[in-house]
PDB file of C-alpha atoms in Angstrom:
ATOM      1  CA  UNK A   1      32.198 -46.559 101.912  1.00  0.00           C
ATOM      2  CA  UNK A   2      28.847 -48.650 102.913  1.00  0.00           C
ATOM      3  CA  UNK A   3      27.554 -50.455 100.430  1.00  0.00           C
ATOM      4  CA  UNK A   4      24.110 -48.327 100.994  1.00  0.00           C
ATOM      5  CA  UNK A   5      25.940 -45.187 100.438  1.00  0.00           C
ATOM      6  CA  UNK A   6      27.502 -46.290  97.338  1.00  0.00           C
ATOM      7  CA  UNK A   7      23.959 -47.169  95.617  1.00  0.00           C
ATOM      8  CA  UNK A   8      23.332 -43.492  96.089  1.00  0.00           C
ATOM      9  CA  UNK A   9      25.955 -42.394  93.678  1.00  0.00           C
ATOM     10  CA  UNK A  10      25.588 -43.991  89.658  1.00  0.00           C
ATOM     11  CA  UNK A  11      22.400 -42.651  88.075  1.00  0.00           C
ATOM     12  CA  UNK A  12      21.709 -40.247  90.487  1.00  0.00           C
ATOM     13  CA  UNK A  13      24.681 -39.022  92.614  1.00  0.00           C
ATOM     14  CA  UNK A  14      27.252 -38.748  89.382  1.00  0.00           C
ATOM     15  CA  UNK A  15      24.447 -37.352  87.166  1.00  0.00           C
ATOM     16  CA  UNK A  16      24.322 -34.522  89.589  1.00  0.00           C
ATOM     17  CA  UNK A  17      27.660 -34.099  90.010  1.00  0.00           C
ATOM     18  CA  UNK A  18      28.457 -33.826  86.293  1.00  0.00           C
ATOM     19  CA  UNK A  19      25.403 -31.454  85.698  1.00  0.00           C
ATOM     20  CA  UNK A  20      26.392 -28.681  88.272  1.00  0.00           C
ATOM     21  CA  UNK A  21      30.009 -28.496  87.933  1.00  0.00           C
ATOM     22  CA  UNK A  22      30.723 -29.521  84.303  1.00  0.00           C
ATOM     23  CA  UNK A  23      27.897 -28.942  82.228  1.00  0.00           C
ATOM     24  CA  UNK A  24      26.248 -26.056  84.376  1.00  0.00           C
ATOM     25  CA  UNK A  25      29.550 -24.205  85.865  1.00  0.00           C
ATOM     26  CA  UNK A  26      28.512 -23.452  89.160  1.00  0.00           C
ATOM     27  CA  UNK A  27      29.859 -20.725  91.006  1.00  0.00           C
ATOM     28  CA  UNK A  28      30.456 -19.814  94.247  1.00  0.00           C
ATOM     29  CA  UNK A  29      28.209 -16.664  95.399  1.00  0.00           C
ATOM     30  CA  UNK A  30      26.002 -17.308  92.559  1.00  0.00           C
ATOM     31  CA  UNK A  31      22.258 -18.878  93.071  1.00  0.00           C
ATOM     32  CA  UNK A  32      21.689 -22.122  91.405  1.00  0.00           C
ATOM     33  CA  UNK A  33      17.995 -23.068  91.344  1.00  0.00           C
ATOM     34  CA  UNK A  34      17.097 -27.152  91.696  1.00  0.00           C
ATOM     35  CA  UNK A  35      13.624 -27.816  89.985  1.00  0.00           C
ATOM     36  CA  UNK A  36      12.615 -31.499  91.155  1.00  0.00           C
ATOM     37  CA  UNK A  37      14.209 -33.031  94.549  1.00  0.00           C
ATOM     38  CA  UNK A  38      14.194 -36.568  93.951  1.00  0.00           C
ATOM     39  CA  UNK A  39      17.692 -38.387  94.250  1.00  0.00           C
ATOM     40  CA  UNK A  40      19.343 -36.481  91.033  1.00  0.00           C
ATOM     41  CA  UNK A  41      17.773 -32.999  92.781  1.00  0.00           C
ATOM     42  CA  UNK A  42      18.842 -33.899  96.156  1.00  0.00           C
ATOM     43  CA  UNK A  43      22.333 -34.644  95.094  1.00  0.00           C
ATOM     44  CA  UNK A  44      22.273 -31.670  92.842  1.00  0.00           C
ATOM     45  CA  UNK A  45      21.522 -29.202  95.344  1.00  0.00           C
ATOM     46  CA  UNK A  46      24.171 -31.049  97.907  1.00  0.00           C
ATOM     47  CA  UNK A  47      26.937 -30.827  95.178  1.00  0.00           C
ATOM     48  CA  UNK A  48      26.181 -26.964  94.531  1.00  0.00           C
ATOM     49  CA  UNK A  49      25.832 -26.261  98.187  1.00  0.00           C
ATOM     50  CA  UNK A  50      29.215 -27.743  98.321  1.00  0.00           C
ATOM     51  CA  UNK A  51      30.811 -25.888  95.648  1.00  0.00           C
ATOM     52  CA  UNK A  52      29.403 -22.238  97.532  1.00  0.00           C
ATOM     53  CA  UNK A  53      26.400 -21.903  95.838  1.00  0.00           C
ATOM     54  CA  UNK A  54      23.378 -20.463  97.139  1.00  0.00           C
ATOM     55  CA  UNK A  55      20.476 -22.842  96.093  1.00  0.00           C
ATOM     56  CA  UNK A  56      16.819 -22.772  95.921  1.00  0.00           C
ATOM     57  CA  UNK A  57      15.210 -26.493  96.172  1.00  0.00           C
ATOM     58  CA  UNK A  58      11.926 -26.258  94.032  1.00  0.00           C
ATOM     59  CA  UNK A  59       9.380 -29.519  94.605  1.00  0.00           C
ATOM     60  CA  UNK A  60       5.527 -29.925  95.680  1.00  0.00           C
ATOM     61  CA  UNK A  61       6.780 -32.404  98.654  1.00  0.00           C
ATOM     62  CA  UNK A  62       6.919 -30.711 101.934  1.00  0.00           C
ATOM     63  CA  UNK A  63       9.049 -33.657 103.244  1.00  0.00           C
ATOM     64  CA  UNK A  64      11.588 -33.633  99.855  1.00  0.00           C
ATOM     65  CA  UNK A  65      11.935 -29.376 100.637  1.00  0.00           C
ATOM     66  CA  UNK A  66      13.107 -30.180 104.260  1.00  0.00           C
ATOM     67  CA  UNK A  67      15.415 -32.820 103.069  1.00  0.00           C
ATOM     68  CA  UNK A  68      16.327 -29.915 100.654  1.00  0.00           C
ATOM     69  CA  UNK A  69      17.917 -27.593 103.455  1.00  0.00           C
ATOM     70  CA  UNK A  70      19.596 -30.327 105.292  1.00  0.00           C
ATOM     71  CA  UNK A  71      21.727 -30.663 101.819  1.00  0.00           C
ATOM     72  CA  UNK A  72      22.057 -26.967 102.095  1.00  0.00           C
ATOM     73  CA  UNK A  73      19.346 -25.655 100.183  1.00  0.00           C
ATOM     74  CA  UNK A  74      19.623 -21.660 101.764  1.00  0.00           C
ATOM     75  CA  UNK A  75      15.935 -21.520 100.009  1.00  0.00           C
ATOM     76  CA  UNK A  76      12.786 -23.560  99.282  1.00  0.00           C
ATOM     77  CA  UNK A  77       9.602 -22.925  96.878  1.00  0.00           C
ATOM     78  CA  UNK A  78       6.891 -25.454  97.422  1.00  0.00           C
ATOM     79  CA  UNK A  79       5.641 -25.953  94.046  1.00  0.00           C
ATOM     80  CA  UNK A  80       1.902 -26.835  95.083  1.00  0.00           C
ATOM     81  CA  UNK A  81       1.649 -23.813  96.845  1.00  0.00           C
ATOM     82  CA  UNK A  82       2.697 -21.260  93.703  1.00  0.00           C
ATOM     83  CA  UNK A  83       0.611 -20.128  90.347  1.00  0.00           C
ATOM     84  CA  UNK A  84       3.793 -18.892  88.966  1.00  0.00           C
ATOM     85  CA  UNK A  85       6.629 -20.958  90.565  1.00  0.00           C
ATOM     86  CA  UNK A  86       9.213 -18.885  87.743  1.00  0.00           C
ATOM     87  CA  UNK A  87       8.621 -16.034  89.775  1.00  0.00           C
ATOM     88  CA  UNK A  88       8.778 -16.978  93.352  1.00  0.00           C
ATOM     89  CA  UNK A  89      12.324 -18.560  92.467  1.00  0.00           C
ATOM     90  CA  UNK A  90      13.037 -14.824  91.176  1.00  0.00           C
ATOM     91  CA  UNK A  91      12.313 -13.800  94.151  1.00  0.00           C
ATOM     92  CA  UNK A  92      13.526 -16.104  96.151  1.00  0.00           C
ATOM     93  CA  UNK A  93      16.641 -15.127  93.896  1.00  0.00           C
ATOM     94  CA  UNK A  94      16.169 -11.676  93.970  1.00  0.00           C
ATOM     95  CA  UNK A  95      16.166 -11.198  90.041  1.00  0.00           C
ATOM     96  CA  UNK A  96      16.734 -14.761  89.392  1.00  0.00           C
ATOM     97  CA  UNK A  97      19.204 -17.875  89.328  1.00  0.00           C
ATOM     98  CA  UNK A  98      22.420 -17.749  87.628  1.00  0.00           C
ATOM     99  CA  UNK A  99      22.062 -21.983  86.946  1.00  0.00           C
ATOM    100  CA  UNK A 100      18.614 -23.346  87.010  1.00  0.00           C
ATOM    101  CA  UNK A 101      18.398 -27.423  86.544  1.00  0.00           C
ATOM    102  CA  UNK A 102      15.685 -29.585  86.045  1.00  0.00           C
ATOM    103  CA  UNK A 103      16.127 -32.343  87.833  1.00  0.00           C
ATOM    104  CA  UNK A 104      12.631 -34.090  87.284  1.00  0.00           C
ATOM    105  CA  UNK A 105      11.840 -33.938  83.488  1.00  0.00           C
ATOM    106  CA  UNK A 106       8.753 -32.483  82.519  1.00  0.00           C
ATOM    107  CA  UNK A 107       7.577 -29.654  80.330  1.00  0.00           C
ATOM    108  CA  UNK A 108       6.512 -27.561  83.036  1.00  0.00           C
ATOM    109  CA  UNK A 109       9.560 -27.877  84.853  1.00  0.00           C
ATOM    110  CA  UNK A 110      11.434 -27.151  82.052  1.00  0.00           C
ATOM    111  CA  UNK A 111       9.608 -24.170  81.082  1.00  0.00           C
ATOM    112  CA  UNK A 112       9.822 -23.155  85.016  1.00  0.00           C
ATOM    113  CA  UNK A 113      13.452 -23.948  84.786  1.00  0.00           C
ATOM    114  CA  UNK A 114      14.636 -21.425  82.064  1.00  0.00           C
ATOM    115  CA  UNK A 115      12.078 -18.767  83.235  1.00  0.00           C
ATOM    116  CA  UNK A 116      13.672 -19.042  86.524  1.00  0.00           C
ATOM    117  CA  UNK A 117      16.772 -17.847  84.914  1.00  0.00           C
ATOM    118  CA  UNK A 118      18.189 -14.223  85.249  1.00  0.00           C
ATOM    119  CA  UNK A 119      20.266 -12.140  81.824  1.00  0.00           C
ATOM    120  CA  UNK A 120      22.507 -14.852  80.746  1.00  0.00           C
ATOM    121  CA  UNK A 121      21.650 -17.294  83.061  1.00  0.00           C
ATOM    122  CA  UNK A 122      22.426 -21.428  82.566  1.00  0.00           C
ATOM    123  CA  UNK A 123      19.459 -23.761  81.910  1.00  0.00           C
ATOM    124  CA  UNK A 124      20.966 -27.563  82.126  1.00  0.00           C
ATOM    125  CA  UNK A 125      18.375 -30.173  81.013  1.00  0.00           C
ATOM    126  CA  UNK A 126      18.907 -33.359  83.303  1.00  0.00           C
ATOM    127  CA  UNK A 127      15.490 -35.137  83.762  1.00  0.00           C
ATOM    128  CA  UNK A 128      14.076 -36.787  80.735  1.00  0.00           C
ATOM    129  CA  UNK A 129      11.713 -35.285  78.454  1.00  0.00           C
ATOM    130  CA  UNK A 130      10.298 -38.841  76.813  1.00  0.00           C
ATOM    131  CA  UNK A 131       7.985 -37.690  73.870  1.00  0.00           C
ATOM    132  CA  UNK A 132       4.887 -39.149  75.780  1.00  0.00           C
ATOM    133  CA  UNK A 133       5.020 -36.338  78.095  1.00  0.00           C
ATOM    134  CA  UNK A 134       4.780 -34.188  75.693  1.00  0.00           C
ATOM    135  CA  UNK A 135       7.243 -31.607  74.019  1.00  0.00           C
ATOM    136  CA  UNK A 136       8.383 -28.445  76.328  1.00  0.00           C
ATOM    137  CA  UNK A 137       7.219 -25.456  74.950  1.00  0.00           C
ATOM    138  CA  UNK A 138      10.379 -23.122  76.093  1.00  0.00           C
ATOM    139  CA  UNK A 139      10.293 -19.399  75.944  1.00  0.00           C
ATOM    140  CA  UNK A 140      12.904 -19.149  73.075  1.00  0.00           C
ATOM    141  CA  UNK A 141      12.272 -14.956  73.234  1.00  0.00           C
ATOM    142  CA  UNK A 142      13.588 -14.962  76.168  1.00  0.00           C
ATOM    143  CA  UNK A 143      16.554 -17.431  75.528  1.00  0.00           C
ATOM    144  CA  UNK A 144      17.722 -14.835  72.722  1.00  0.00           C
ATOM    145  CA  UNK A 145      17.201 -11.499  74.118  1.00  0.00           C
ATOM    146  CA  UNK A 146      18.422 -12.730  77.493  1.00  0.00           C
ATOM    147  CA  UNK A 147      21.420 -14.587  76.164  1.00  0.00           C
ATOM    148  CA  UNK A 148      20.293 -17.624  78.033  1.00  0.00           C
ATOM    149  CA  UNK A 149      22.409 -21.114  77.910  1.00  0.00           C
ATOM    150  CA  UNK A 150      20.781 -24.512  77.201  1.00  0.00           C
ATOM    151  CA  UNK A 151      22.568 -27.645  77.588  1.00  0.00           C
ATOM    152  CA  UNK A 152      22.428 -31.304  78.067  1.00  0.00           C
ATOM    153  CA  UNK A 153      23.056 -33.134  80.982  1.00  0.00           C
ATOM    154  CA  UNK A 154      22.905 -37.283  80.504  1.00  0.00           C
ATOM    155  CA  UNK A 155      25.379 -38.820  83.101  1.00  0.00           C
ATOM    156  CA  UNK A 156      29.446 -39.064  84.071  1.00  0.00           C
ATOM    157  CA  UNK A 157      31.359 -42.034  82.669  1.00  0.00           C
ATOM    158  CA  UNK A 158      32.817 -44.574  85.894  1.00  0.00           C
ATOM    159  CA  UNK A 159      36.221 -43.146  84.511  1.00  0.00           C
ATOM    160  CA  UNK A 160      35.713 -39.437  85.935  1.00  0.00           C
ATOM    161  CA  UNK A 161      34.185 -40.092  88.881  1.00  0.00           C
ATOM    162  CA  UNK A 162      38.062 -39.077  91.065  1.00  0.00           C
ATOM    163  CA  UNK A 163      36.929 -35.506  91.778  1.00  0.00           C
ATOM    164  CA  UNK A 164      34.128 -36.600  93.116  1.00  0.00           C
ATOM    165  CA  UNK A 165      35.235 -39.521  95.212  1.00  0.00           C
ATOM    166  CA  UNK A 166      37.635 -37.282  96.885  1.00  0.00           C
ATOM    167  CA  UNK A 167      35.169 -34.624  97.771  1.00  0.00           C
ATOM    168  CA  UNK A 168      33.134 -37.827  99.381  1.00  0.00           C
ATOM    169  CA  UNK A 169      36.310 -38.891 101.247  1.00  0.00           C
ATOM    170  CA  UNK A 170      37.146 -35.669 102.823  1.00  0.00           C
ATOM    171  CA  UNK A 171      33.126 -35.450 103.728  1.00  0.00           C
ATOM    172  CA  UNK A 172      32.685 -32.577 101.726  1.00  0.00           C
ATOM    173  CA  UNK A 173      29.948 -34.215  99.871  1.00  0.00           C
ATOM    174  CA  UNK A 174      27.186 -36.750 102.067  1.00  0.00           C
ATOM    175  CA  UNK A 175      25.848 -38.979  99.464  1.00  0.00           C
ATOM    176  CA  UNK A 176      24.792 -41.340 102.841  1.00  0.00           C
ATOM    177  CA  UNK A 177      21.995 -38.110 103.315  1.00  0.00           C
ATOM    178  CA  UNK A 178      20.729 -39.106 100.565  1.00  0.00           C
ATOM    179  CA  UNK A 179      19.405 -42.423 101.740  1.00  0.00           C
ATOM    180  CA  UNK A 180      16.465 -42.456 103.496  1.00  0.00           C
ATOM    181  CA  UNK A 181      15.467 -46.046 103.870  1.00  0.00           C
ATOM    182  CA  UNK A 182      17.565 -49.538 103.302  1.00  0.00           C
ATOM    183  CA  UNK A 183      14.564 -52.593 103.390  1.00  0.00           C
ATOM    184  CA  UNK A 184      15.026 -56.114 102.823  1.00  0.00           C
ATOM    185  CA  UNK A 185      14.293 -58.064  99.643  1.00  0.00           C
ATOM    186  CA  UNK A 186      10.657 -59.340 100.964  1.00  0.00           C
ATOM    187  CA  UNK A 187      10.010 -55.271 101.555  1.00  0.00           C
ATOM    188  CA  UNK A 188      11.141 -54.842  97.894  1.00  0.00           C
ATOM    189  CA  UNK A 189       7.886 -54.867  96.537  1.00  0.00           C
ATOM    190  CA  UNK A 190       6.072 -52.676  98.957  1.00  0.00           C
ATOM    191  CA  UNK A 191       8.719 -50.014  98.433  1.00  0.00           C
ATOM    192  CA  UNK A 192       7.682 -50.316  95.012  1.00  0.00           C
ATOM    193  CA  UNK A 193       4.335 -48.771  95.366  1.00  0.00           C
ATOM    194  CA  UNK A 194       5.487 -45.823  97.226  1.00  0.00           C
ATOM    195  CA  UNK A 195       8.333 -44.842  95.041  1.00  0.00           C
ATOM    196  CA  UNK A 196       6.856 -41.420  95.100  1.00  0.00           C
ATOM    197  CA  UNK A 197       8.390 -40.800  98.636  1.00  0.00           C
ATOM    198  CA  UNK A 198      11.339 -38.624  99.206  1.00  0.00           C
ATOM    199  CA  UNK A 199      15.254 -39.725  99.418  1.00  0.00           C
ATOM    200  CA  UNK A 200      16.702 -43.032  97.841  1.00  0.00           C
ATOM    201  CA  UNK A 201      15.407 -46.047  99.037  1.00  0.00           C
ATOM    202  CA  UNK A 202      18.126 -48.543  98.921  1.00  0.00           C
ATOM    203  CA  UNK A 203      17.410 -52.996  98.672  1.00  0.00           C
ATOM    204  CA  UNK A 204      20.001 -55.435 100.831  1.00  0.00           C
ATOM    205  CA  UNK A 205      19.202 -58.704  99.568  1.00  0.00           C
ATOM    206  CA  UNK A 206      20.872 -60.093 102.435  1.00  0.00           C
ATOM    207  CA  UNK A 207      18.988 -58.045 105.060  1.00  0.00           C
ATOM    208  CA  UNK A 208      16.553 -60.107 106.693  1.00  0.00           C
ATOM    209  CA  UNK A 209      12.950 -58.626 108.167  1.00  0.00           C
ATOM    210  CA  UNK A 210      13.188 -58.907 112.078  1.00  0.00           C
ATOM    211  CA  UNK A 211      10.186 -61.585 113.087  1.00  0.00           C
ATOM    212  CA  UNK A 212       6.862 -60.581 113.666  1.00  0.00           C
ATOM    213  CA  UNK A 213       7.349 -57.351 110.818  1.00  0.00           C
ATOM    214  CA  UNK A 214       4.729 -56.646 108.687  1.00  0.00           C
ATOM    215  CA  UNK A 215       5.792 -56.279 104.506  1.00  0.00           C
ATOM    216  CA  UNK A 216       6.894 -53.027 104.352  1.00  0.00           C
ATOM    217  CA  UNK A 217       8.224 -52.144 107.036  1.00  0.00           C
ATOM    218  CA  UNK A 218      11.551 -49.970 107.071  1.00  0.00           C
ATOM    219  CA  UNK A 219      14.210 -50.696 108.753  1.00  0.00           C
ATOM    220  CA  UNK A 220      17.629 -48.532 109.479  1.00  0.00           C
ATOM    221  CA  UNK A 221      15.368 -45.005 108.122  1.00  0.00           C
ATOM    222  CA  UNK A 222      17.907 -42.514 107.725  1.00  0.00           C
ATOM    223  CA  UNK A 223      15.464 -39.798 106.512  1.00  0.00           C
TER     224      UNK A 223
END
C-alpha cells in the first residue's frame, strides 16, 4: 500500500469503518444516510456502499456530493439547496434511512441526522459536538415513540483494523479515492488555508515542487 493511501485510513478511514459496521450495523438492502462528506463521510459512505447498502451522501459541496457517488453514494441531497434537509433524505429514502451518521459534528447535523431516521432507525454520533458549538437539541419524542437508536462512534483501536485491511487488499474498499491531492512540504501551508476543499489532502515531506511552481500548487490531484 502507498504511503499516500495509507494516510487516508487512521482518524478518518478506521473511524468510518468502525461506525458503519460495528457501532451502526449496516445492512445490505437497507439505506444508510451520510450527513457531512469530508474524509470520515467519504469513507463512511465507501464502507457502506461496500457492505450493500444503499446510501444517501448529504453535504452543501457540489464537488464533495460528486465525490460522493464515485464511492457509491446511489443518492445525493445538497444541503444548501434544502429548508428541510430531514425530509428530502426521507424522500430520497422513501420513508427514511435505516442508519443515519453524522459525519461532520454539528447540532444541525445531528438534529438532521436522527430526523432522517425511519421507525427504529440507527443514529451513530461520529463528528464532534465540542460544547462551543453549542449543545444539539435532538427530537427525543421522536427517539421514544419511534424506538430510535443513539450511539457513539469515537475511533477503532490499530489492533482491529484485519477486517478491514483485507477488504482493502482484495479492492473491495478504495481508501486511495479518498485522496484528492498529495503536495510537498513548501505547499503545506497553502493547503492549510483551503482545508475546506473536498477529499484528503495528503503532505510528502520528501516531495519536492517542480521549478518554476508557484506555493500551492498541487501536484499528482487524484480528485
Amino acid at each position: 500500500m502507498a504511503c499516500t493511501t495509507a494516510a487516508a485510513l487512521g482518524c478518518r478511514f478506521a473511524t468510518a469503518f468502525r461506525a458503519v459496521l460495528a457501532q451502526g450495523r449496516v445492512r445490505a438492502g437497507e439505506w444508510t444516510a451520510v450527513h457531512g462528506c469530508g474524509g470520515v463521510g467519504l469513507s463512511a459512505v465507501m464502507i457502506a456502499a461496500a457492505a450493500g447498502a444503499r446510501v444517501v451522501a448529504v453535504d452543501v459541496s457540489p464537488q464533495a456530493l460528486e465525490l460522493a457517488r464515485r464511492c457509491g453514494a446511489s443518492a445525493v441531497v445538497d444541503a444548501a439547496a434544502h429548508d428541510d434537509v430531514a425530509e428530502a433524505v426521507r424522500e430520497a429514502t422513501r420513508g427514511g434511512a435505516h442508519l443515519s451518521l453524522d459525519a461532520l459534528g454539528s447540532p444541525a447535523t445531528a438534529r438532521a441526522s436522527v430526523e432522517t431516521l425511519r421507525r427504529r432507525g440507527r443514529h451513530v454520533q461520529v463528528g464532534l459536538l465540542p460544547p462551543g458549538a453549542g449543545r444539539a437539541d435532538l427530537p427525543m419524542e421522536r427517539v421514544i415513540g419511534w424506538e430510535l437508536e443513539i450511539v457513539g462512534s469515537h475511533g477503532m483501536a490499530a489492533h482491529a483494523y484485519g477486517p478491514m485491511m483485507e477488504l482493502v487488499r482484495a479492492g473491495a474498499l478504495r481508501p486511495d479515492l479518498l485522496v484528492g491531492r498529495v503536495l510537498a512540504l513548501d505547499d503545506a501551508p497553502a493547503a492549510l488555508a483551503a482545508m475546506s476543499g473536498a477529499g484528503i489532502t495528503v503532505i510528502e515531506p520528501q516531495r519536492r515542487r517542480p521549478p518554476g511552481d508557484g506555493a500551492g500548487r498541487v501536484d499528482g490531484a487524484r480528485a
